[in-house]
Amino acid sequence: MAKAPKNAISPTRQEDYPEWYQQVIKASDLAENSPVRGCMVIKPWGYRLWENMQRALDDMFKATGHQNAYFPLFIPMSFLEKEAEHVEGFAKECAVVTHHRLEPDPDGGLRPAGKLEEPLIVRPTSETIIGATYAKWVQSYRDLPILINQWANVVRWEMRTRMFLRTAEFLWQEGHTVHATSEEAIEETEKMIQVYADFARNWMAMPVTIGAKTAGERFPGAVETLSIEAMMQDRKALQAGTSHFLGQNFSKAQEIVFQSEAGTREFAWTTSWGVSTRLVGALIMTHSDDDGLVLPPKLAPNHIVILPIYKDDQRAEVMQYVKSLAEELRAQDYDGAPVRVEIDDRDMRGGEKKWHHVKRGVPIRLEIGPKDMQKNAVFMGRRDQPKSVGIDRNELVASIGDLLAEMQQSLYDRADQLRKDNTVEITNEADFRAYFTPKDEENPEVHGGFAVCHFADEDSLQPLLKDLKVTIRCVPSEDNETPGTCFFTGKPAAKRAIFAKAY
Amino acid sequence: MAKAPKNAISPTRQEDYPEWYQQVIKASDLAENSPVRGCMVIKPWGYRLWENMQRALDDMFKATGHQNAYFPLFIPMSFLEKEAEHVEGFAKECAVVTHHRLEPDPDGGLRPAGKLEEPLIVRPTSETIIGATYAKWVQSYRDLPILINQWANVVRWEMRTRMFLRTAEFLWQEGHTVHATSEEAIEETEKMIQVYADFARNWMAMPVTIGAKTAGERFPGAVETLSIEAMMQDRKALQAGTSHFLGQNFSKAQEIVFQSEAGTREFAWTTSWGVSTRLVGALIMTHSDDDGLVLPPKLAPNHIVILPIYKDDQRAEVMQYVKSLAEELRAQDYDGAPVRVEIDDRDMRGGEKKWHHVKRGVPIRLEIGPKDMQKNAVFMGRRDQPKSVGIDRNELVASIGDLLAEMQQSLYDRADQLRKDNTVEITNEADFRAYFTPKDEENPEVHGGFAVCHFADEDSLQPLLKDLKVTIRCVPSEDNETPGTCFFTGKPAAKRAIFAKAY
């Protein structure tokens, strides 16, 4: 029997999923922890991934009528106090600027000096500072709607951090809109969660469920929070994006008031919505395997890496061939843009070089040496398949766009199958308990995925959910019209919710 | 005699240049002051300008082999202390984070809580935090060069702020590179100042002089600082970008050490270089006039705005015509990309609408009504010329790319002429004093432009320069080989420097 191949990542997903995640990030050179507590360094390969995400999302925001702007990093402490739930939600984890210079410390070194009259908070989110600005901009119904997005860094002083998923500083976008009517604001909230779902599905190849958060899980200050929820390979849920209908809560706190067409003074209706570098974590955990990162072609910095193989005297000939192939491939179209091809001609052992790109998730590797050239062939490794195969050069060039599209789809299908296989309807508490209780003491990570249950009352569930470390992810917006009975309380329930352990 | 037209901006440049600058920003909707001291809000029109600058610069950085990455917003206080000149330069103006949460204040409201063991500085620039990371990445000469850029926000607690030119928080890019040899690092420093000069000249239509800063004007911790200096319309100098050769100063402070090919342990050689949202201020002050913003077409968010003019019953017909013209124009190429066209069909008085776009600097306005349609003509206003003219529709479409290119060039030429007209060689102190002494007590802003003088010793000049509020801008790198005599000291001087009042 053939020996099982050694994997590039240790431990494997099966052995220790959380540690596997950290090791994939390290092996694929996406990011590393920084010397600053809870903050990470996003390395070039990771940042290119984020840039590709940004570009796609930014185009989608602009296509739905939004413009970018930029608001201050700092929020005066008094601004945060104005919305009671909001400050409750963020006061416990925020970086506070109290001084504006350093001076020599008599004991040596430096110490803070120049105390500020009012402390400044490093924005954890910008509803309050942006709202204060909007209050000046909005006078009349003619000034509405305001449809603005901001790309920015934010800081939340999380105690337990994990790269991309939960870091003290992270990069994100935050949309903040103002509308004349409740209906319009709700429409915007729904439109943007659809944009996020579209991005997750079509760019990240990540299936998601759109739904509403229950009251206990809403954004602090929101009337309604919609989210997209994805299933990671350990069957935990990950909230990948949120869109909040804020009602008039923030417009009342910030006095965003307008004169209506009828001449009355009205509080405006606002929304906010955001996704962050957390999406990179979601991408890693959706597709990667025990050999490292796996990238959907639409977001991969490179689609193809060509690895020329030669002895010294063959170099010129092989490189010429490889360069002309690269040009031919770059002239092909994938998803409306040229195919992205890199040639890796570094002086390095062939195996090492191959694994370098496997671990970094490049969708397609092409190895080409003099023998392949003679046969007009290339040796192709698809990152989503275990074995490399020989393929005719011209056939490759002609089919490359289709091949990449097929990979994109197959990654989606695989993730979707996992989700289907690990989503069950549950109608009684015993089954619910069993589903979320680890089967294997050695491996407490092995537990159920998504449980779909009718429920009537969030509060009464809390002891059970806490006990099992399960949360209500969302009340799905689609395919959720059949009423039933809440087995927790025995009461009639109009909708089902998804329950899961979560990141 | 015709009455002089009233200008859209009051005061005019002539009347009060600093106030004119603020009013142009207001009238063109670029930005506004925020409720946070010294921080501004960059509004959508201003942010689109910055996005266009970012895109062009980012492409240039990537074309010269650089990759983007992202490093933490916070710098531990102890990191800043390591390079003596550096901390000296930034300690007096930095935002210091001392706490990580808020708690209820017994006197009401909130107060900072959770004191940090070590204060964190909000980055004023990232040499120290990035250097600490590079120290881990660099082991061998094989790891070099490192060529990385970061797009980020930084904070410098400036006491006197002015929108875009000097704000407490600003957006910028900072390149940070590491090299095995001094020569390579110097080459990088020079390459990047050339990139900045190229961007200023060819994108911003802003003539600049490349030169070296004198010792007193260098970046804190740099061995050599190169800058590009531009002349604003009030004949003051503006430093628009800098590129620093840091020698081994930061690699010694941060222990960026590598094993050379010969096996020895060596300190690496580093550089850093940056431009910021200050460029938007430079753009405003280079081209704008007493009617508002003037934008070079290459950076303008829109090249053309079409203003349809009709009575109610003509709307359908005019809009159809206008839309088809817009499509034709968008199919034309300017500078390798489609012409950017907006149709402004808002319900608004014609004059008001026209001035809206004049003030915002849209390069070309087209007014079109039923009479123009009959003649197959359009009424065109070029933002760089006072009068609108009638032009044949087909001729316009055919020549639009050339027209925009001509506007771009004419803005450059006009700025270059101003600079030439206000640059003089000065060879004695009396002339120097006279040149920089305001001619008109009523108008203290009216003074000389650039004085080009041989000089031998920076320190001995300080009293005179301080007295006249003049600084040494740079020692130009080009066309500066003729030795002479320093009239300040009578000593022989190898090079000339540019002296000017400056932003």
mmCIF file of C-alpha atoms in Angstrom, chain A residues 32-36 39-45 47-48 51 55 58-59 62 67-77 79-81 87 91-103 108-113 116 119-123 129 132-133 136-137 142 148 151 153 155 157 159 168-169 171 347 360, chain B residues 32-36 39-45 47-48 51 55 58-59 62 67-77 79-81 87 91-103 108-113 116 119-123 129 132-133 136-137 142 148 151 153 155 157 159 168-169 171 347 360:
data_model
loop_
_atom_site.group_PDB
_atom_site.id
_atom_site.type_symbol
_atom_site.label_atom_id
_atom_site.label_comp_id
_atom_site.label_asym_id
_atom_site.label_seq_id
_atom_site.Cartn_x
_atom_site.Cartn_y
_atom_site.Cartn_z
ATOM 1 C CA GLU A 32 1.537 37.376 11.888
ATOM 2 C CA ASN A 33 1.100 38.657 15.399
ATOM 3 C CA SER A 34 2.700 42.028 16.022
ATOM 4 C CA PRO A 35 4.571 43.264 19.085
ATOM 5 C CA VAL A 36 1.415 45.246 19.966
ATOM 6 C CA CYS A 39 -2.801 43.691 16.707
ATOM 7 C CA MET A 40 -1.579 41.784 13.691
ATOM 8 C CA VAL A 41 0.689 42.537 10.769
ATOM 9 C CA ILE A 42 -1.050 41.806 7.473
ATOM 10 C CA LYS A 43 1.739 40.586 5.191
ATOM 11 C CA PRO A 44 1.801 41.284 1.453
ATOM 12 C CA TRP A 45 0.066 38.050 0.398
ATOM 13 C CA TYR A 47 -3.020 42.269 2.017
ATOM 14 C CA ARG A 48 -3.374 41.464 -1.685
ATOM 15 C CA GLU A 51 -7.212 44.496 -1.661
ATOM 16 C CA ARG A 55 -11.958 46.339 -4.954
ATOM 17 C CA ASP A 58 -16.162 48.923 -3.492
ATOM 18 C CA ASP A 59 -17.423 48.410 -7.037
ATOM 19 C CA LYS A 62 -20.666 52.301 -5.985
ATOM 20 C CA GLN A 67 -19.846 57.199 -2.315
ATOM 21 C CA ASN A 68 -16.767 56.971 -0.120
ATOM 22 C CA ALA A 69 -15.746 59.567 2.437
ATOM 23 C CA TYR A 70 -13.514 59.714 5.480
ATOM 24 C CA PHE A 71 -14.314 60.668 9.071
ATOM 25 C CA PRO A 72 -12.056 61.144 12.107
ATOM 26 C CA LEU A 73 -10.306 58.275 13.877
ATOM 27 C CA PHE A 74 -11.145 59.804 17.235
ATOM 28 C CA ILE A 75 -14.519 60.135 18.947
ATOM 29 C CA PRO A 76 -14.937 62.542 21.864
ATOM 30 C CA MET A 77 -16.026 60.547 24.919
ATOM 31 C CA PHE A 79 -20.352 61.560 21.785
ATOM 32 C CA LEU A 80 -20.263 57.911 22.760
ATOM 33 C CA GLU A 81 -22.406 58.591 25.811
ATOM 34 C CA VAL A 87 -22.020 53.044 24.863
ATOM 35 C CA ALA A 91 -17.314 51.124 26.633
ATOM 36 C CA LYS A 92 -15.752 47.946 27.952
ATOM 37 C CA GLU A 93 -13.340 47.495 25.110
ATOM 38 C CA CYS A 94 -12.040 50.742 23.717
ATOM 39 C CA ALA A 95 -8.656 52.432 23.410
ATOM 40 C CA VAL A 96 -8.714 55.798 25.198
ATOM 41 C CA VAL A 97 -6.409 58.686 24.240
ATOM 42 C CA THR A 98 -5.826 60.889 27.269
ATOM 43 C CA HIS A 99 -2.633 62.841 26.446
ATOM 44 C CA HIS A 100 -1.168 64.592 23.420
ATOM 45 C CA ARG A 101 2.574 64.463 23.979
ATOM 46 C CA LEU A 102 5.415 62.686 25.728
ATOM 47 C CA GLU A 103 7.899 64.273 28.099
ATOM 48 C CA GLY A 108 14.153 57.774 32.935
ATOM 49 C CA GLY A 109 12.445 57.249 29.617
ATOM 50 C CA LEU A 110 9.260 59.056 28.695
ATOM 51 C CA ARG A 111 5.834 59.602 30.180
ATOM 52 C CA PRO A 112 2.529 60.901 28.806
ATOM 53 C CA ALA A 113 1.993 64.648 29.136
ATOM 54 C CA LEU A 116 -6.643 66.365 27.103
ATOM 55 C CA PRO A 119 -10.608 61.891 26.482
ATOM 56 C CA LEU A 120 -10.851 60.672 22.901
ATOM 57 C CA ILE A 121 -11.914 57.160 21.978
ATOM 58 C CA VAL A 122 -10.245 55.418 19.046
ATOM 59 C CA ARG A 123 -13.334 54.590 16.961
ATOM 60 C CA ILE A 129 -18.997 60.767 14.976
ATOM 61 C CA ALA A 132 -22.806 64.307 14.446
ATOM 62 C CA THR A 133 -21.581 65.338 10.984
ATOM 63 C CA LYS A 136 -25.053 69.385 10.080
ATOM 64 C CA TRP A 137 -25.526 68.173 6.518
ATOM 65 C CA ARG A 142 -33.922 67.353 -0.415
ATOM 66 C CA ILE A 148 -21.838 57.038 2.252
ATOM 67 C CA TRP A 151 -12.878 52.295 4.456
ATOM 68 C CA ASN A 153 -9.339 50.925 10.717
ATOM 69 C CA VAL A 155 -10.143 49.337 17.456
ATOM 70 C CA TRP A 157 -9.943 46.055 22.901
ATOM 71 C CA MET A 159 -9.218 40.242 25.413
ATOM 72 C CA ALA A 168 -7.818 44.648 18.638
ATOM 73 C CA GLU A 169 -7.328 46.711 15.474
ATOM 74 C CA LEU A 171 -9.638 46.991 8.816
ATOM 75 C CA ASP A 347 16.888 29.533 -7.443
ATOM 76 C CA ARG A 360 -0.190 29.947 -0.396
ATOM 77 C CA GLU B 32 -14.873 70.342 6.403
ATOM 78 C CA ASN B 33 -13.620 70.632 9.943
ATOM 79 C CA SER B 34 -14.905 67.927 12.263
ATOM 80 C CA PRO B 35 -16.007 68.192 15.886
ATOM 81 C CA VAL B 36 -12.640 66.607 16.816
ATOM 82 C CA CYS B 39 -9.296 66.426 12.380
ATOM 83 C CA MET B 40 -11.225 66.953 9.178
ATOM 84 C CA VAL B 41 -14.032 65.156 7.401
ATOM 85 C CA ILE B 42 -13.087 64.351 3.813
ATOM 86 C CA LYS B 43 -16.345 64.637 1.885
ATOM 87 C CA PRO B 44 -17.201 62.432 -1.119
ATOM 88 C CA TRP B 45 -15.865 64.833 -3.767
ATOM 89 C CA TYR B 47 -12.308 61.544 -1.229
ATOM 90 C CA ARG B 48 -12.799 60.699 -4.907
ATOM 91 C CA GLU B 51 -8.901 57.779 -4.439
ATOM 92 C CA ARG B 55 -4.892 54.518 -7.596
ATOM 93 C CA ASP B 58 -0.354 52.585 -6.117
ATOM 94 C CA ASP B 59 0.088 51.502 -9.729
ATOM 95 C CA LYS B 62 3.657 48.259 -7.857
ATOM 96 C CA GLN B 67 3.884 45.399 -2.379
ATOM 97 C CA ASN B 68 1.348 46.684 0.114
ATOM 98 C CA ALA B 69 1.027 45.435 3.676
ATOM 99 C CA TYR B 70 -0.504 46.701 6.898
ATOM 100 C CA PHE B 71 1.107 47.279 10.297
ATOM 101 C CA PRO B 72 -0.430 48.247 13.670
ATOM 102 C CA LEU B 73 -1.889 51.672 14.383
ATOM 103 C CA PHE B 74 -0.266 51.648 17.820
ATOM 104 C CA ILE B 75 3.387 51.912 18.732
ATOM 105 C CA PRO B 76 4.541 50.935 22.230
ATOM 106 C CA MET B 77 6.163 53.974 23.856
ATOM 107 C CA PHE B 79 9.757 51.533 20.572
ATOM 108 C CA LEU B 80 9.706 55.245 19.930
ATOM 109 C CA GLU B 81 12.483 55.808 22.455
ATOM 110 C CA VAL B 87 11.635 60.465 19.377
ATOM 111 C CA ALA B 91 7.314 63.161 21.158
ATOM 112 C CA LYS B 92 5.934 66.679 21.318
ATOM 113 C CA GLU B 93 2.947 66.004 19.123
ATOM 114 C CA CYS B 94 1.546 62.528 19.548
ATOM 115 C CA ALA B 95 -1.744 61.025 20.713
ATOM 116 C CA VAL B 96 -1.140 58.733 23.684
ATOM 117 C CA VAL B 97 -3.446 55.822 24.538
ATOM 118 C CA THR B 98 -3.269 55.119 28.265
ATOM 119 C CA HIS B 99 -6.470 53.161 29.040
ATOM 120 C CA HIS B 100 -8.452 50.386 27.405
ATOM 121 C CA ARG B 101 -11.984 50.899 28.632
ATOM 122 C CA LEU B 102 -14.484 53.390 30.058
ATOM 123 C CA GLU B 103 -16.325 53.056 33.338
ATOM 124 C CA GLY B 108 -21.720 61.270 36.241
ATOM 125 C CA GLY B 109 -20.781 60.270 32.708
ATOM 126 C CA LEU B 110 -17.775 58.084 31.966
ATOM 127 C CA ARG B 111 -14.099 58.062 32.781
ATOM 128 C CA PRO B 112 -11.093 56.146 31.404
ATOM 129 C CA ALA B 113 -10.317 52.855 33.151
ATOM 130 C CA LEU B 116 -2.255 50.055 30.222
ATOM 131 C CA PRO B 119 1.276 53.657 26.970
ATOM 132 C CA LEU B 120 0.691 53.248 23.233
ATOM 133 C CA ILE B 121 1.353 56.000 20.715
ATOM 134 C CA VAL B 122 -0.983 56.421 17.763
ATOM 135 C CA ARG B 123 1.531 56.178 14.904
ATOM 136 C CA ILE B 129 6.946 49.463 14.535
ATOM 137 C CA ALA B 132 10.713 45.845 14.725
ATOM 138 C CA THR B 133 8.803 43.525 12.372
ATOM 139 C CA LYS B 136 12.222 39.308 12.537
ATOM 140 C CA TRP B 137 11.838 38.896 8.780
ATOM 141 C CA ARG B 142 18.507 36.348 0.525
ATOM 142 C CA ILE B 148 6.795 47.385 1.139
ATOM 143 C CA TRP B 151 -1.708 53.030 3.021
ATOM 144 C CA ASN B 153 -3.881 57.042 8.721
ATOM 145 C CA VAL B 155 -1.711 61.283 13.814
ATOM 146 C CA TRP B 157 -0.890 66.547 17.313
ATOM 147 C CA MET B 159 -1.349 72.917 17.247
ATOM 148 C CA ALA B 168 -3.960 66.127 13.399
ATOM 149 C CA GLU B 169 -5.017 62.962 11.577
ATOM 150 C CA LEU B 171 -4.177 59.804 5.318
ATOM 151 C CA ASP B 347 -34.399 70.028 -10.658
ATOM 152 C CA ARG B 360 -16.211 71.847 -7.930
#
